[in-house]
Amino acid sequence: IGASLMSSNVGSGLFIGLAGTGAAGGLAVGGFEWNATWLLVALGWIFVPVYIAAGVVTMPQYLKKRFGGQRIQVYMSVLSLVLYIFTKISTDIFSGAIFIQMALGWNLYLSTVILLVVTAVYTIA
């Protein structure tokens, strides 16, 4: 659970966004990540024992087991996917494309397509 949480949090948006914000605003920007680290550890200490006792891995599984019925599990899964696509994935793709555009001087749309193709290839392989 913890490795999944960390791997889904780290991306081009994290590296480029924090570096740019840190360059513009100073070292205090890193305070957010330090606070988030301690809060994630605290949440892990609270929720992981509950998930292990229930025999589940994800929050939608837990909600299905806790409240019964398939609708809450499907609703939370779809909501999580939609929000993840519109908030995390889109910003990661955009920030990665901006990096490629600035580093190599390519068109933004070409950089986006190349980033998507490379990501699809290493995801499938």
mmCIF file of C-alpha atoms in Angstrom:
data_model
loop_
_atom_site.group_PDB
_atom_site.id
_atom_site.type_symbol
_atom_site.label_atom_id
_atom_site.label_comp_id
_atom_site.label_asym_id
_atom_site.label_seq_id
_atom_site.Cartn_x
_atom_site.Cartn_y
_atom_site.Cartn_z
ATOM 1 C CA ILE A 1 0.000 0.000 0.000
ATOM 2 C CA GLY A 2 2.781 2.425 0.893
ATOM 3 C CA ALA A 3 4.841 1.722 -2.224
ATOM 4 C CA SER A 4 1.762 2.230 -4.373
ATOM 5 C CA LEU A 5 1.056 5.530 -2.650
ATOM 6 C CA MET A 6 4.592 6.806 -3.169
ATOM 7 C CA SER A 7 4.887 5.653 -6.776
ATOM 8 C CA SER A 8 1.595 7.274 -7.716
ATOM 9 C CA ASN A 9 2.668 10.538 -6.065
ATOM 10 C CA VAL A 10 6.029 10.932 -7.799
ATOM 11 C CA GLY A 11 5.983 12.211 -11.366
ATOM 12 C CA SER A 12 7.179 14.955 -13.654
ATOM 13 C CA GLY A 13 4.732 17.371 -12.053
ATOM 14 C CA LEU A 14 6.381 16.816 -8.685
ATOM 15 C CA PHE A 15 9.921 17.321 -9.972
ATOM 16 C CA ILE A 16 9.247 20.241 -12.296
ATOM 17 C CA GLY A 17 6.575 21.875 -10.160
ATOM 18 C CA LEU A 18 8.525 21.792 -6.914
ATOM 19 C CA ALA A 19 11.753 22.851 -8.589
ATOM 20 C CA GLY A 20 10.079 25.796 -10.306
ATOM 21 C CA THR A 21 8.127 26.857 -7.251
ATOM 22 C CA GLY A 22 11.208 26.478 -5.077
ATOM 23 C CA ALA A 23 13.251 28.611 -7.466
ATOM 24 C CA ALA A 24 10.557 31.290 -7.453
ATOM 25 C CA GLY A 25 9.546 31.193 -3.796
ATOM 26 C CA GLY A 26 12.505 29.833 -1.899
ATOM 27 C CA LEU A 27 13.130 26.854 0.335
ATOM 28 C CA ALA A 28 9.864 27.199 2.240
ATOM 29 C CA VAL A 29 8.066 25.395 -0.596
ATOM 30 C CA GLY A 30 9.654 22.143 0.561
ATOM 31 C CA GLY A 31 7.776 22.456 3.850
ATOM 32 C CA PHE A 32 4.642 21.158 2.174
ATOM 33 C CA GLU A 33 6.369 17.909 1.211
ATOM 34 C CA TRP A 34 7.850 17.482 4.690
ATOM 35 C CA ASN A 35 4.433 17.972 6.282
ATOM 36 C CA ALA A 36 2.833 15.629 3.766
ATOM 37 C CA THR A 37 5.408 12.948 4.593
ATOM 38 C CA TRP A 38 4.565 12.958 8.299
ATOM 39 C CA LEU A 39 0.835 13.075 7.655
ATOM 40 C CA LEU A 40 1.045 10.144 5.231
ATOM 41 C CA VAL A 41 2.956 8.129 7.823
ATOM 42 C CA ALA A 42 0.315 8.971 10.436
ATOM 43 C CA LEU A 43 -2.491 7.994 8.063
ATOM 44 C CA GLY A 44 -0.651 4.770 7.328
ATOM 45 C CA TRP A 45 -0.504 3.931 11.021
ATOM 46 C CA ILE A 46 -4.237 4.568 11.282
ATOM 47 C CA PHE A 47 -5.608 2.969 8.103
ATOM 48 C CA VAL A 48 -3.261 0.069 7.313
ATOM 49 C CA PRO A 49 -4.278 -1.967 10.400
ATOM 50 C CA VAL A 50 -7.940 -1.416 9.496
ATOM 51 C CA TYR A 51 -7.343 -2.561 5.901
ATOM 52 C CA ILE A 52 -5.326 -5.601 7.029
ATOM 53 C CA ALA A 53 -7.989 -6.608 9.553
ATOM 54 C CA ALA A 54 -10.670 -6.297 6.867
ATOM 55 C CA GLY A 55 -8.592 -8.245 4.333
ATOM 56 C CA VAL A 56 -8.728 -5.530 1.675
ATOM 57 C CA VAL A 57 -6.173 -3.504 -0.248
ATOM 58 C CA THR A 58 -8.061 -0.515 -1.648
ATOM 59 C CA MET A 59 -10.554 1.966 -0.227
ATOM 60 C CA PRO A 60 -13.346 0.920 -2.648
ATOM 61 C CA GLN A 61 -12.897 -2.701 -1.495
ATOM 62 C CA TYR A 62 -13.126 -1.582 2.119
ATOM 63 C CA LEU A 63 -16.271 0.465 1.504
ATOM 64 C CA LYS A 64 -17.914 -2.471 -0.274
ATOM 65 C CA LYS A 65 -17.077 -4.796 2.592
ATOM 66 C CA ARG A 66 -18.103 -2.259 5.250
ATOM 67 C CA PHE A 67 -21.394 -1.069 3.764
ATOM 68 C CA GLY A 68 -22.222 -3.899 1.351
ATOM 69 C CA GLY A 69 -23.367 -3.516 -2.199
ATOM 70 C CA GLN A 70 -21.503 -3.045 -5.420
ATOM 71 C CA ARG A 71 -22.622 0.522 -6.156
ATOM 72 C CA ILE A 72 -20.400 2.262 -3.595
ATOM 73 C CA GLN A 73 -17.356 0.329 -4.797
ATOM 74 C CA VAL A 74 -18.009 1.171 -8.445
ATOM 75 C CA TYR A 75 -18.838 4.805 -7.631
ATOM 76 C CA MET A 76 -15.637 5.349 -5.630
ATOM 77 C CA SER A 77 -13.516 3.558 -8.235
ATOM 78 C CA VAL A 78 -14.910 5.642 -11.101
ATOM 79 C CA LEU A 79 -14.676 8.864 -9.081
ATOM 80 C CA SER A 80 -11.050 8.127 -8.162
ATOM 81 C CA LEU A 81 -10.121 7.382 -11.776
ATOM 82 C CA VAL A 82 -11.829 10.485 -13.159
ATOM 83 C CA LEU A 83 -10.286 12.781 -10.555
ATOM 84 C CA TYR A 84 -6.857 11.185 -11.028
ATOM 85 C CA ILE A 85 -7.035 11.650 -14.795
ATOM 86 C CA PHE A 86 -8.132 15.284 -14.602
ATOM 87 C CA THR A 87 -5.798 16.346 -11.799
ATOM 88 C CA LYS A 88 -2.670 14.201 -11.664
ATOM 89 C CA ILE A 89 -2.175 12.618 -15.070
ATOM 90 C CA SER A 90 -3.017 15.717 -17.098
ATOM 91 C CA THR A 91 -0.635 17.923 -15.111
ATOM 92 C CA ASP A 92 2.143 15.322 -15.283
ATOM 93 C CA ILE A 93 1.785 15.050 -19.054
ATOM 94 C CA PHE A 94 1.664 18.821 -19.474
ATOM 95 C CA SER A 95 4.690 19.487 -17.259
ATOM 96 C CA GLY A 96 6.661 16.710 -18.947
ATOM 97 C CA ALA A 97 5.794 18.133 -22.363
ATOM 98 C CA ILE A 98 6.878 21.613 -21.255
ATOM 99 C CA PHE A 99 10.202 20.167 -20.097
ATOM 100 C CA ILE A 100 10.727 18.416 -23.447
ATOM 101 C CA GLN A 101 9.724 21.578 -25.309
ATOM 102 C CA MET A 102 12.168 23.750 -23.370
ATOM 103 C CA ALA A 103 15.014 21.232 -23.391
ATOM 104 C CA LEU A 104 14.794 20.219 -27.045
ATOM 105 C CA GLY A 105 12.913 23.135 -28.607
ATOM 106 C CA TRP A 106 10.116 20.946 -29.969
ATOM 107 C CA ASN A 107 6.470 21.893 -30.452
ATOM 108 C CA LEU A 108 4.327 21.438 -27.320
ATOM 109 C CA TYR A 109 1.856 19.122 -29.065
ATOM 110 C CA LEU A 110 4.645 16.996 -30.543
ATOM 111 C CA SER A 111 6.254 16.781 -27.104
ATOM 112 C CA THR A 112 2.937 15.660 -25.600
ATOM 113 C CA VAL A 113 2.427 12.940 -28.213
ATOM 114 C CA ILE A 114 6.002 11.679 -27.835
ATOM 115 C CA LEU A 115 5.631 11.613 -24.059
ATOM 116 C CA LEU A 116 2.387 9.637 -24.361
ATOM 117 C CA VAL A 117 3.928 7.151 -26.817
ATOM 118 C CA VAL A 118 7.032 6.592 -24.676
ATOM 119 C CA THR A 119 4.883 6.149 -21.565
ATOM 120 C CA ALA A 120 2.591 3.689 -23.351
ATOM 121 C CA VAL A 121 5.552 1.665 -24.653
ATOM 122 C CA TYR A 122 7.262 1.262 -21.288
ATOM 123 C CA THR A 123 3.935 0.609 -19.560
ATOM 124 C CA ILE A 124 2.998 -2.177 -21.970
ATOM 125 C CA ALA A 125 6.502 -3.664 -22.143
#
